[in-house]
DNA sequence: AACGTTGCAGCAAGCGCTTTCTGCACCCAC
DNA sequence: GTGGGTGCAGAAAGCGCTTGCTGCAACGTT
């Protein structure tokens, strides 16, 4: 029923081995023979059986990309960049690999199950993006899985995710801590002293690192870190909206709000505006990531730009073995402070001048 | 080196056949035996070899999701919904299927190659999202490919994409034409008579349908459709920015701009604002899709909400055979007009009152 | 002229699983 | 006590491909 290698071989009057070699192009085949085979392939509309060849060759052309939330452009941008380097059809890479993105939804179990599924498919490489969960048993389970994968020859790259010790995984980590620190320093430099912070979910490395950077800056400026000025939520707009209201309730005199990311910041802006506060006139707001829509917000968002596409592309190349991994298998990717319209000198400061 | 079924069988003192049956659960196995096998699986940390089982069983648990641009939330949201229904780990579905999203980048060739790759992997189902390219040879090639896929037993579902005749593909098409018409009717109802339109790329069905809806509304209101009031671009912010400037250059007296989608609309807003025009004071703007950020724009965007998540979920269920396909294999999904801050009564109209 | 070399094609042995068919107990009914 | 079920496990034949090895011309070398 379905066309097989043997059918092609028969038609081209050669052995199946020869057809296989023509298709894989890793063995000398006379030009005339090759042509005959290709003609037969074309005429029969033959499509290689992936599973069979993966089984025989003990490798596959599948590359997995794990993301926390595919509906979030933060991950979409990275995934897109990774995929374009992986090859997939038309990518820069030569071979045709099936780059597939798997949506974990931030769930540790799903993450693990996807890794198992990819292991089962004998994936050629796996790229994990985004922050990790800081839950000891889970982290250990993931580390163990990654170790197994690398041992089986699968290349593992972490993109925007902290290194996993005792694993041969390559890590390109974002300098969330440093970026957050710069951002808060910028606000402090403008004269802000009462800053609220809307953090992401607890137990995520990204959340912790950004929060630490914020606190570093406060500490360096000798500003007391009132725990009441920090609220935890999710990495989405809605969380930002609610958290901003909560912060305002706790301290109506806040002059700035730093958000865990841009979506959160935009939600916060909406809440502040609805509370009758002008941004940045009455209160400054800052985000993180610099997603495309941030520049379009009114006022445009002060934030930290993370080179998502560049990092993704690099991760993709490393996963394909087309770029040397960084020394030690670990590289830090820095962000860049983008000062825009949503941050300004606090009201009191202006009055004093 | 790697653990195989036979190893597990040896350890559990049963035949490989029994182990296979325990793992697949589609054949009676005595409880005591099953337990012994599972114990051995656990102890050896056995992971099934996907390619091998796919080869032997002539089926695989791979489900492909094709998207035009994974960095665009429009596709991200649909992909996420589809994936959650496909199962993947933790999804509602029982079986563990690997739902993979493939980024075509809007390129017809890549689309075709991905389909071949999925065919090669003997995918269980394929979901294609987003508008199709209206290029005759390409459309025919895709149709042929889809036919092959369905013939081979792969379920094919089109989500937010027009039906493909002569194919057994199920189609859930968005009513782009109707939505666009409603939107423009709304603006006309407010009193607008000089409307600019920023269209998407030519040759895409979505672009054409939305444009047709817009023109339908104009025609119904007896407004002449000046071709100079339509500019084509891409479905991104930047295009919107540039196109808006171009439209203004061509006719400074425009009172409204309708954009191909929300990102384009936001880009247009930015351009208008920078040109000194207030939205909606001087000029109204409308988008399409109602992506999450649209409500956050200032002013919030008047647009047409497309039930992306619902449609995606439904497509996913159909792909999994867990929901009956619509009669005739074709269903139309309607959008809903969302009137918000970016559209208002035109200036002249207000003055006249 | 005899003997390596080289270049290309075929043979055949798997890769690790699924599944049909066969086989063996064991139980029930007559 | 025998014949026919019934319930479970095993033997073995592939699934469609890759690849190490062998084979055989045709060529170059001394």
XYZ file of C-alpha atoms (C1' of nucleotides) in Angstrom:
766
model
C 0.000 0.000 0.000
C 2.485 2.611 1.093
C 5.601 2.965 -0.967
C 8.768 1.634 0.621
C 12.427 1.825 -0.067
C 12.243 -1.559 -1.737
C 9.657 -0.304 -4.200
C 11.894 2.549 -5.172
C 14.835 0.192 -5.457
C 12.900 -2.122 -7.725
C 11.842 0.710 -9.942
C 15.316 2.133 -10.173
C 16.786 -1.346 -10.644
C 19.161 -1.049 -7.755
C 19.323 -2.467 -4.268
C 17.558 -0.871 -1.317
C 20.945 -0.103 0.138
C 21.756 2.117 -2.775
C 18.509 4.000 -2.483
C 19.145 4.579 1.174
C 22.579 5.889 0.396
C 21.332 8.236 -2.254
C 18.780 9.615 0.163
C 21.244 10.058 2.951
C 24.071 11.187 0.785
C 26.798 9.878 2.994
C 28.288 7.274 0.731
C 29.609 7.486 -2.797
C 27.029 6.705 -5.429
C 27.642 7.112 -9.136
C 25.911 10.121 -10.595
C 23.946 8.129 -13.129
C 22.673 5.764 -10.457
C 21.756 8.599 -8.193
C 19.748 10.185 -10.916
C 17.856 7.022 -11.647
C 17.029 6.621 -7.983
C 15.879 10.183 -7.565
C 13.698 9.815 -10.591
C 12.081 6.724 -9.122
C 11.588 8.484 -5.795
C 9.879 11.287 -7.547
C 7.700 9.092 -9.715
C 6.544 6.982 -6.817
C 6.159 10.003 -4.575
C 8.145 8.198 -1.975
C 8.414 9.548 1.551
C 10.968 8.058 3.878
C 9.594 6.299 6.910
C 10.937 8.357 9.788
C 10.500 5.862 12.588
C 12.096 3.091 10.578
C 15.125 5.117 9.714
C 15.413 6.454 13.236
C 15.332 2.920 14.517
C 17.901 1.608 12.115
C 20.231 4.542 12.442
C 19.648 4.925 16.174
C 19.237 8.659 15.798
C 16.411 10.924 14.892
C 16.062 14.361 13.454
C 13.746 15.609 16.148
C 14.793 18.580 18.239
C 12.665 19.579 21.195
C 12.156 23.102 22.486
C 10.497 23.392 25.874
C 8.724 26.608 26.737
C 6.680 27.635 29.737
C 3.966 29.442 27.878
C 3.759 29.477 24.172
C 1.132 32.197 24.162
C 3.632 34.560 25.750
C 5.782 36.359 23.187
C 8.720 36.107 25.572
C 8.857 32.425 24.758
C 7.517 32.786 21.272
C 10.396 34.997 20.271
C 12.976 32.650 21.692
C 11.309 29.613 20.194
C 11.160 31.263 16.832
C 14.842 32.126 16.917
C 15.843 28.676 18.087
C 13.748 27.014 15.457
C 15.152 29.125 12.673
C 18.647 27.977 13.557
C 17.721 24.382 14.128
C 16.906 24.239 10.536
C 13.520 22.864 10.235
C 12.722 23.360 6.610
C 14.312 26.387 5.110
C 16.344 27.254 8.125
C 19.953 28.120 7.767
C 20.912 24.600 8.691
C 21.407 22.084 5.968
C 19.747 18.971 7.280
C 16.040 18.898 7.665
C 15.275 18.521 11.272
C 11.921 18.660 12.876
C 12.151 21.367 15.498
C 9.188 21.007 17.762
C 8.101 23.272 20.548
C 6.496 21.784 23.606
C 4.395 23.877 25.926
C 4.849 22.945 29.544
C 2.472 25.593 30.836
C 4.921 26.116 33.655
C 4.044 22.779 35.151
C 6.965 20.769 36.493
C 5.243 17.463 35.768
C 4.593 18.346 32.187
C 8.154 19.458 31.804
C 9.355 16.108 33.006
C 6.907 14.189 30.879
C 7.890 16.098 27.793
C 11.505 15.336 28.488
C 10.642 11.659 28.737
C 8.676 11.841 25.520
C 11.629 13.448 23.800
C 13.939 10.875 25.276
C 11.623 8.210 23.970
C 11.814 9.734 20.521
C 15.575 9.757 20.830
C 15.634 13.474 20.112
C 18.844 14.814 18.632
C 18.785 17.831 20.914
C 16.648 19.569 23.489
C 16.522 23.253 24.351
C 14.884 24.328 27.576
C 13.871 27.944 27.821
C 12.816 30.198 30.643
C 13.273 30.063 34.356
C 13.364 26.838 36.254
C 11.310 25.840 39.238
C 13.228 25.936 42.492
C 11.634 22.947 44.026
C 14.243 20.533 45.237
C 12.724 17.186 44.246
C 11.672 18.505 40.899
C 14.980 20.145 40.163
C 16.720 16.899 40.984
C 14.400 14.937 38.741
C 15.006 17.303 35.862
C 18.741 17.188 36.425
C 18.653 13.403 36.400
C 16.654 13.405 33.199
C 18.998 15.848 31.552
C 21.936 13.721 32.565
C 20.312 10.686 30.962
C 19.637 12.634 27.830
C 23.165 13.881 27.457
C 24.475 10.417 28.190
C 22.342 9.095 25.382
C 23.940 11.604 23.055
C 21.223 14.211 23.044
C 22.594 17.705 23.183
C 20.912 19.749 25.891
C 20.948 23.529 25.942
C 19.377 25.822 28.501
C 18.339 29.168 27.111
C 17.553 31.896 29.586
C 17.682 29.373 32.342
C 20.226 28.926 35.101
C 22.834 26.174 34.785
C 22.068 22.724 36.094
C 25.052 21.390 38.006
C 26.264 17.845 37.432
C 24.822 17.850 33.970
C 26.466 18.216 30.652
C 23.837 20.732 29.648
C 25.069 23.967 28.117
C 23.574 27.036 29.770
C 22.971 30.512 28.398
C 21.640 32.286 31.449
C 20.123 35.740 31.477
C 21.607 38.165 33.932
C 18.282 38.840 35.567
C 19.871 39.963 38.766
C 22.146 42.480 37.144
C 19.405 43.811 34.892
C 16.998 44.253 37.755
C 19.630 46.023 39.756
C 20.357 48.474 36.960
C 16.687 49.173 36.554
C 16.100 49.948 40.190
C 19.272 51.982 40.320
C 17.903 54.059 37.497
C 14.755 54.799 39.483
C 16.711 55.548 42.614
C 18.871 57.837 40.562
C 15.757 59.765 39.564
C 15.059 60.332 43.225
C 12.639 57.543 44.061
C 12.779 56.206 47.601
C 9.432 54.471 48.017
C 9.419 51.720 45.422
C 6.900 48.923 45.141
C 7.853 45.627 43.545
C 5.531 43.247 41.788
C 7.289 39.917 41.719
C 6.535 36.803 39.713
C 5.543 33.479 41.209
C 7.659 32.272 44.095
C 9.926 29.305 43.518
C 10.906 30.400 40.058
C 14.524 31.238 39.585
C 13.708 34.207 37.377
C 11.478 35.681 40.048
C 14.094 35.312 42.710
C 16.948 36.691 40.665
C 15.065 39.767 39.580
C 13.905 40.409 43.099
C 17.428 40.014 44.404
C 18.714 42.506 41.879
C 16.072 44.975 42.981
C 17.030 44.507 46.608
C 20.693 44.801 45.829
C 20.036 48.220 44.397
C 17.938 49.270 47.363
C 20.575 48.078 49.787
C 23.339 49.832 47.896
C 21.402 53.063 48.186
C 20.719 52.528 51.841
C 16.987 52.236 51.337
C 15.232 50.006 53.778
C 13.517 47.091 52.083
C 10.029 47.069 53.491
C 8.607 43.596 52.780
C 5.158 45.136 52.503
C 6.268 46.805 49.319
C 6.669 43.499 47.526
C 3.742 41.529 46.164
C 3.964 38.188 44.365
C 1.830 37.208 41.395
C 2.078 35.619 37.976
C 3.860 36.810 34.897
C 0.752 38.227 33.332
C -1.080 41.455 32.932
C -3.849 40.619 35.295
C -1.493 39.915 38.129
C 0.097 43.276 37.516
C -3.254 44.977 37.668
C -4.237 43.419 40.949
C -0.842 43.684 42.538
C -0.621 47.383 41.751
C -3.919 48.008 43.513
C -2.718 45.997 46.466
C 0.539 47.940 46.656
C -1.336 51.204 46.537
C -3.594 50.052 49.320
C -0.601 49.208 51.458
C 1.221 52.431 50.739
C -0.535 55.174 48.819
C 2.636 57.230 48.753
C 4.614 54.952 46.491
C 6.426 56.907 43.803
C 7.465 53.989 41.635
C 6.472 50.441 40.846
C 8.885 47.915 39.416
C 7.271 44.928 37.758
C 8.543 41.424 37.173
C 8.065 41.784 33.447
C 6.476 43.949 30.813
C 3.048 42.371 30.839
C 2.846 42.827 34.560
C 4.000 46.409 34.192
C 1.298 47.158 31.666
C -1.331 45.704 33.929
C 0.012 47.845 36.725
C -0.146 50.937 34.522
C -3.785 50.258 33.822
C -4.556 49.903 37.516
C -2.688 53.069 38.424
C -4.389 55.044 35.715
C -7.760 53.851 36.876
C -6.800 54.903 40.364
C -6.334 58.391 39.057
C -2.568 58.373 39.017
C -0.629 59.626 36.039
C 2.385 57.723 34.782
C 5.071 58.958 35.169
C 3.694 62.209 36.569
C 2.465 60.712 39.834
C 4.169 57.398 39.787
C 6.835 55.732 37.673
C 6.570 52.222 36.323
C 9.197 49.872 34.977
C 9.033 46.480 33.342
C 11.467 43.801 32.229
C 12.189 41.960 28.948
C 11.321 44.715 26.485
C 8.824 42.769 24.466
C 7.717 44.378 21.217
C 4.543 45.894 22.611
C 6.363 47.713 25.419
C 7.523 50.495 23.195
C 3.956 51.007 22.064
C 2.465 51.466 25.448
C 1.517 54.994 26.414
C 3.760 56.103 27.932
C 6.327 53.755 26.478
C 7.779 51.452 29.050
C 11.103 51.816 30.792
C 12.424 48.286 30.939
C 15.413 45.997 30.536
C 15.905 44.590 27.092
C 16.779 40.937 26.966
C 18.274 39.801 23.678
C 15.781 36.982 23.311
C 16.208 36.404 19.619
C 19.997 36.496 19.777
C 20.147 34.150 22.739
C 17.678 31.799 21.096
C 19.628 31.752 17.873
C 22.817 31.012 19.728
C 21.163 28.251 21.725
C 19.872 26.784 18.489
C 23.284 26.791 16.892
C 24.868 25.193 19.914
C 22.159 22.563 19.972
C 22.989 21.775 16.372
C 26.683 21.628 17.088
C 27.281 24.529 14.750
C 28.728 26.792 17.386
C 31.210 26.098 20.122
C 29.621 26.000 23.538
C 30.890 28.726 25.860
C 33.885 27.808 28.032
C 32.749 25.813 31.020
C 29.424 25.285 29.317
C 28.024 28.399 30.906
C 27.520 31.872 29.525
C 25.738 34.858 30.950
C 23.641 36.993 28.660
C 23.239 40.555 29.835
C 20.255 42.810 29.437
C 20.280 46.467 28.553
C 18.458 49.203 30.414
C 15.967 50.986 28.188
C 14.929 54.270 29.709
C 11.643 55.441 28.234
C 8.572 57.418 29.088
C 7.150 55.516 32.019
C 9.823 56.564 34.477
C 10.465 60.078 35.650
C 11.473 62.260 38.538
C 9.108 61.810 41.475
C 6.615 64.530 42.231
C 8.111 65.627 45.554
C 11.501 65.923 43.973
C 10.151 68.087 41.202
C 8.398 70.339 43.696
C 11.588 70.806 45.657
C 13.474 72.098 42.702
C 24.048 0.019 26.869
C 20.535 1.339 26.603
C 17.837 -0.673 28.253
C 15.489 -2.490 25.910
C 12.239 -4.317 26.209
C 14.139 -7.577 26.317
C 16.096 -6.447 29.359
C 12.925 -5.636 31.180
C 11.454 -8.952 30.141
C 14.469 -10.833 31.421
C 14.343 -9.051 34.733
C 10.644 -9.649 35.165
C 11.025 -13.235 33.971
C 8.492 -12.877 31.225
C 8.636 -12.615 27.468
C 9.129 -9.327 25.640
C 5.631 -9.710 24.302
C 4.214 -9.544 27.770
C 6.144 -6.446 28.642
C 4.922 -4.777 25.501
C 1.384 -5.678 26.404
C 1.686 -4.352 29.899
C 3.034 -1.085 28.565
C 0.360 -0.718 25.965
C -2.437 -2.027 28.089
C -4.469 -3.401 25.236
C -4.327 -7.076 26.041
C -5.216 -8.998 29.185
C -2.282 -9.520 31.492
C -2.608 -11.064 34.933
C -2.330 -8.516 37.709
C 0.609 -10.236 39.361
C 2.535 -10.343 36.101
C 1.768 -6.764 35.342
C 3.101 -5.717 38.680
C 6.313 -7.615 38.237
C 6.817 -6.015 34.870
C 6.147 -2.525 36.092
C 8.575 -3.054 38.900
C 11.256 -4.116 36.466
C 10.516 -1.117 34.250
C 10.942 1.132 37.199
C 14.101 -0.494 38.460
C 15.775 -0.407 35.104
C 14.498 3.068 34.378
C 13.288 1.847 31.064
C 12.075 4.249 28.408
C 10.266 2.878 25.414
C 11.969 3.377 22.092
C 9.549 5.584 20.203
C 10.786 4.989 16.676
C 10.852 1.245 17.182
C 7.327 1.100 18.454
C 6.112 3.485 15.815
C 7.670 1.277 13.198
C 6.223 -1.922 14.522
C 2.799 -0.507 15.210
C 2.750 1.625 12.088
C 1.451 4.590 14.042
C 3.005 7.299 16.104
C 1.891 9.588 18.861
C 3.130 12.727 17.186
C 0.685 15.506 16.428
C 1.850 18.467 14.398
C 0.617 22.030 14.732
C 1.627 24.395 11.963
C 1.712 28.104 12.692
C 2.783 31.061 10.600
C 4.591 32.940 13.312
C 5.123 31.520 16.700
C 6.277 34.838 18.111
C 2.840 36.274 17.392
C 0.379 35.705 20.240
C -2.368 35.192 17.678
C -0.779 31.846 16.873
C 0.606 31.299 20.322
C -2.836 31.370 21.842
C -4.260 28.948 19.321
C -1.270 26.640 19.583
C -1.535 26.627 23.329
C -5.208 25.725 23.232
C -4.703 23.023 20.646
C -1.833 21.541 22.538
C -3.736 21.439 25.790
C -6.432 19.348 24.157
C -4.077 17.138 22.244
C -2.936 15.885 25.515
C 0.703 16.180 25.592
C 1.552 15.375 29.128
C -0.995 16.519 31.628
C -3.511 17.546 29.046
C -7.055 16.465 29.360
C -6.458 13.634 26.955
C -5.526 10.274 28.291
C -2.795 9.038 25.997
C 0.495 10.792 25.967
C 0.973 12.347 22.635
C 3.734 14.620 21.612
C 2.081 17.759 20.343
C 4.649 19.722 18.447
C 4.348 23.146 16.955
C 6.129 23.949 13.750
C 6.849 27.494 12.730
C 6.477 28.058 9.020
C 7.312 31.737 9.199
C 4.607 32.245 6.619
C 6.714 30.589 3.963
C 4.854 28.251 1.622
C 7.913 26.079 1.084
C 8.474 25.603 4.756
C 4.844 24.753 5.197
C 5.124 22.053 2.607
C 8.365 20.719 3.986
C 6.950 20.534 7.463
C 4.007 18.606 6.145
C 6.377 16.170 4.497
C 8.366 15.864 7.679
C 5.195 15.114 9.609
C 4.132 12.656 6.969
C 7.518 11.040 7.280
C 7.033 10.736 11.014
C 3.644 9.188 10.357
C 2.005 11.829 12.541
C -1.292 10.879 14.103
C -2.813 14.250 13.293
C -1.932 17.651 11.909
C -3.528 20.992 12.661
C -2.868 23.911 10.353
C -3.575 27.349 11.731
C -3.919 30.768 10.237
C -4.614 32.004 6.770
C -3.472 30.175 3.699
C -1.487 31.502 0.805
C -3.556 32.092 -2.291
C -0.984 31.027 -4.774
C -2.378 28.474 -7.125
C 0.535 26.052 -7.474
C 1.223 26.191 -3.787
C -2.378 25.724 -2.774
C -2.590 22.713 -5.043
C 0.581 21.253 -3.590
C -0.724 21.685 -0.066
C -4.058 20.165 -1.000
C -2.298 17.177 -2.539
C -0.203 16.763 0.566
C -3.206 16.975 2.826
C -4.985 14.402 0.743
C -2.029 12.049 1.101
C -1.972 12.596 4.807
C -5.637 11.865 5.295
C -5.339 8.833 3.071
C -2.563 7.560 5.276
C -4.857 7.890 8.257
C -3.594 11.184 9.617
C -6.386 13.405 10.793
C -6.052 16.898 9.375
C -7.758 19.926 10.891
C -7.624 23.505 9.672
C -8.038 26.060 12.436
C -8.794 29.604 11.402
C -8.076 28.669 7.850
C -10.402 28.349 4.898
C -11.502 24.884 3.775
C -9.424 22.999 1.258
C -11.690 21.422 -1.335
C -11.163 17.827 -2.397
C -9.532 17.025 0.865
C -10.836 15.199 3.843
C -9.482 17.967 6.070
C -11.853 19.374 8.675
C -12.041 23.158 8.609
C -12.883 25.628 11.348
C -12.780 28.890 9.454
C -12.943 32.326 11.016
C -15.570 34.628 9.647
C -13.054 37.292 8.787
C -15.274 38.829 6.183
C -18.252 39.174 8.471
C -16.171 40.495 11.334
C -14.490 43.079 9.179
C -17.808 44.170 7.823
C -19.255 44.668 11.275
C -16.250 46.656 12.316
C -16.405 49.032 9.411
C -20.152 49.332 9.798
C -19.563 50.426 13.349
C -17.254 53.197 12.177
C -19.632 54.248 9.452
C -22.368 54.301 12.039
C -20.341 56.763 14.056
C -20.315 59.038 11.053
C -17.009 58.213 9.388
C -16.885 58.560 5.614
C -13.186 58.792 4.901
C -11.712 55.528 6.091
C -8.203 54.288 5.464
C -7.473 50.570 5.463
C -4.175 48.947 6.309
C -4.286 45.482 4.811
C -2.046 42.512 5.434
C 0.149 40.922 2.812
C -1.494 40.234 -0.526
C -2.192 36.649 -1.471
C -3.193 35.639 2.010
C -6.757 34.544 2.411
C -7.108 36.350 5.717
C -6.019 39.599 4.139
C -8.451 39.273 1.299
C -11.405 38.278 3.420
C -10.977 41.113 5.874
C -10.538 43.575 3.082
C -13.653 42.269 1.366
C -15.663 42.653 4.540
C -14.493 46.220 4.841
C -15.463 46.945 1.262
C -18.795 45.266 1.704
C -19.572 47.688 4.482
C -18.438 50.660 2.449
C -20.511 49.579 -0.513
C -23.557 48.984 1.632
C -23.270 52.526 2.919
C -22.776 53.907 -0.559
C -19.271 55.097 0.163
C -16.949 55.076 -2.785
C -13.979 52.803 -2.278
C -10.996 54.895 -3.194
C -8.114 52.456 -3.828
C -5.701 55.069 -2.569
C -7.118 54.589 0.869
C -5.847 51.031 1.096
C -2.241 50.167 1.831
C -0.806 46.668 2.065
C 1.819 45.576 4.572
C 2.625 42.804 6.980
C 0.810 41.699 10.061
C 3.106 43.541 12.398
C 3.365 46.751 14.280
C 5.983 48.265 12.095
C 3.915 47.841 8.988
C 1.084 49.583 10.758
C 3.307 52.472 11.662
C 4.564 52.996 8.162
C 1.263 52.390 6.474
C -0.482 54.921 8.680
C 2.020 57.582 7.701
C 1.539 56.680 4.064
C -2.237 56.884 4.355
C -1.985 60.281 5.995
C 0.293 61.473 3.266
C -2.228 60.378 0.658
C -5.204 61.874 2.452
C -4.660 64.057 5.506
C -8.386 64.281 6.073
C -8.931 60.657 6.958
C -11.150 60.303 9.998
C -10.599 56.631 10.659
C -8.088 53.906 10.017
C -8.997 50.241 10.026
C -6.095 47.871 10.461
C -5.642 44.273 9.407
C -5.013 43.233 12.980
C -4.285 44.583 16.423
C -0.535 44.815 16.116
C -0.910 46.810 12.945
C -3.482 49.005 14.649
C -1.154 49.754 17.515
C 1.627 50.652 15.138
C -0.784 52.940 13.352
C -1.788 54.578 16.628
C 1.838 55.333 17.371
C 2.324 56.909 13.966
C -0.830 58.994 14.246
C 0.089 60.205 17.676
C 3.522 61.203 16.494
C 1.868 63.074 13.662
C 0.046 65.115 16.245
C -3.307 63.434 15.870
C -5.296 62.360 18.888
C -7.043 58.999 18.923
C -10.020 58.977 18.797
C -10.329 62.761 19.024
C -8.905 63.449 15.582
C -8.970 60.027 14.090
C -10.438 56.675 15.039
C -8.519 53.410 14.841
C -9.714 49.823 14.828
C -7.920 46.496 14.917
C -8.814 42.854 14.553
C -8.313 39.724 16.697
C -8.525 41.287 20.155
C -5.236 39.989 21.420
C -4.634 40.424 25.148
C -2.603 43.600 24.833
C -5.292 45.407 22.871
C -7.330 46.227 25.906
C -4.264 47.734 27.518
C -3.469 50.144 24.801
C -4.276 53.766 25.468
C -6.899 54.298 24.310
C -8.023 50.680 24.414
C -8.563 49.275 20.979
C -11.859 48.826 19.196
C -11.510 45.482 17.485
C -13.145 42.193 16.590
C -12.626 39.429 19.084
C -11.803 36.075 17.583
C -12.313 33.146 19.946
C -8.819 31.840 19.351
C -8.577 29.662 22.404
C -12.009 28.130 21.920
C -11.417 27.427 18.259
C -8.008 25.965 19.021
C -9.408 23.725 21.711
C -12.093 22.492 19.417
C -9.612 21.857 16.634
C -7.488 19.919 19.081
C -10.374 17.757 20.180
C -11.381 17.033 16.623
C -7.812 16.158 15.759
C -7.836 13.676 18.601
C -11.141 12.236 17.509
C -12.728 13.286 20.764
C -15.272 15.559 19.182
C -17.455 15.058 16.162
C -16.345 17.095 13.189
C -18.925 19.659 12.095
C -21.392 18.533 9.448
C -19.797 18.669 6.041
C -16.440 18.998 7.702
C -16.721 22.765 7.688
C -17.661 25.184 10.430
C -17.519 28.940 10.553
C -16.365 30.612 13.720
C -17.670 34.120 14.182
C -15.955 37.068 15.754
C -17.493 39.609 18.078
C -17.247 43.362 17.709
C -15.589 44.964 20.712
C -16.241 48.668 20.802
C -13.685 50.431 22.952
C -11.880 53.699 23.302
C -10.065 54.010 20.019
C -13.156 54.699 17.954
C -15.375 57.703 18.266
C -17.500 60.217 16.433
C -15.464 62.095 13.847
C -14.492 65.664 14.567
C -16.622 67.313 11.875
C -19.625 65.386 13.044
C -19.110 66.538 16.590
C -18.769 70.152 15.479
C -21.995 69.965 13.544
C -23.958 68.908 16.549
C 51.712 -8.910 -17.518
C 50.613 -9.546 -12.854
C 49.074 -7.260 -8.915
C 47.371 -3.848 -5.872
C 43.944 0.154 -5.713
C 39.954 2.427 -6.149
C 35.005 3.121 -6.875
C 30.595 1.583 -6.597
C 26.835 -1.733 -5.699
C 24.686 -5.650 -3.204
C 24.034 -8.920 0.697
C 22.350 -9.599 4.878
C 22.234 -8.778 9.624
C 20.162 -6.320 12.602
C 17.654 -1.824 15.107
C 13.635 -2.616 19.248
C 9.338 -3.093 19.120
C 4.143 -5.131 18.064
C 1.041 -8.677 17.135
C -0.730 -12.999 15.229
C -0.893 -17.323 16.166
C -0.016 -21.122 18.976
C 0.222 -23.397 23.429
C -0.637 -24.576 27.986
C -3.255 -24.704 32.183
C -7.161 -24.661 34.343
C -12.139 -24.730 34.954
C -16.869 -25.912 33.822
C -20.420 -28.863 32.141
C -22.223 -33.071 30.961
C -13.634 -38.541 33.101
C -13.628 -36.260 28.817
C -14.527 -32.283 25.512
C -14.695 -27.594 25.007
C -14.089 -23.067 26.917
C -11.469 -19.446 28.833
C -7.454 -16.780 30.337
C -3.023 -15.764 29.997
C 1.885 -16.146 28.242
C 5.386 -17.213 24.625
C 7.421 -17.926 19.893
C 8.364 -15.797 15.986
C 7.572 -13.142 12.034
C 7.971 -9.000 10.538
C 7.724 -3.289 10.421
C 11.209 -0.353 6.795
C 15.315 1.184 7.139
C 20.853 1.519 7.772
C 25.456 -0.116 7.350
C 29.549 -3.252 7.786
C 31.219 -6.192 4.909
C 31.960 -8.536 0.647
C 32.341 -8.544 -4.367
C 33.588 -7.149 -8.661
C 34.984 -4.190 -12.417
C 38.000 -0.947 -14.120
C 41.997 1.378 -13.473
C 46.963 2.498 -12.288
C 51.440 0.800 -11.036
C 55.898 -1.514 -11.231
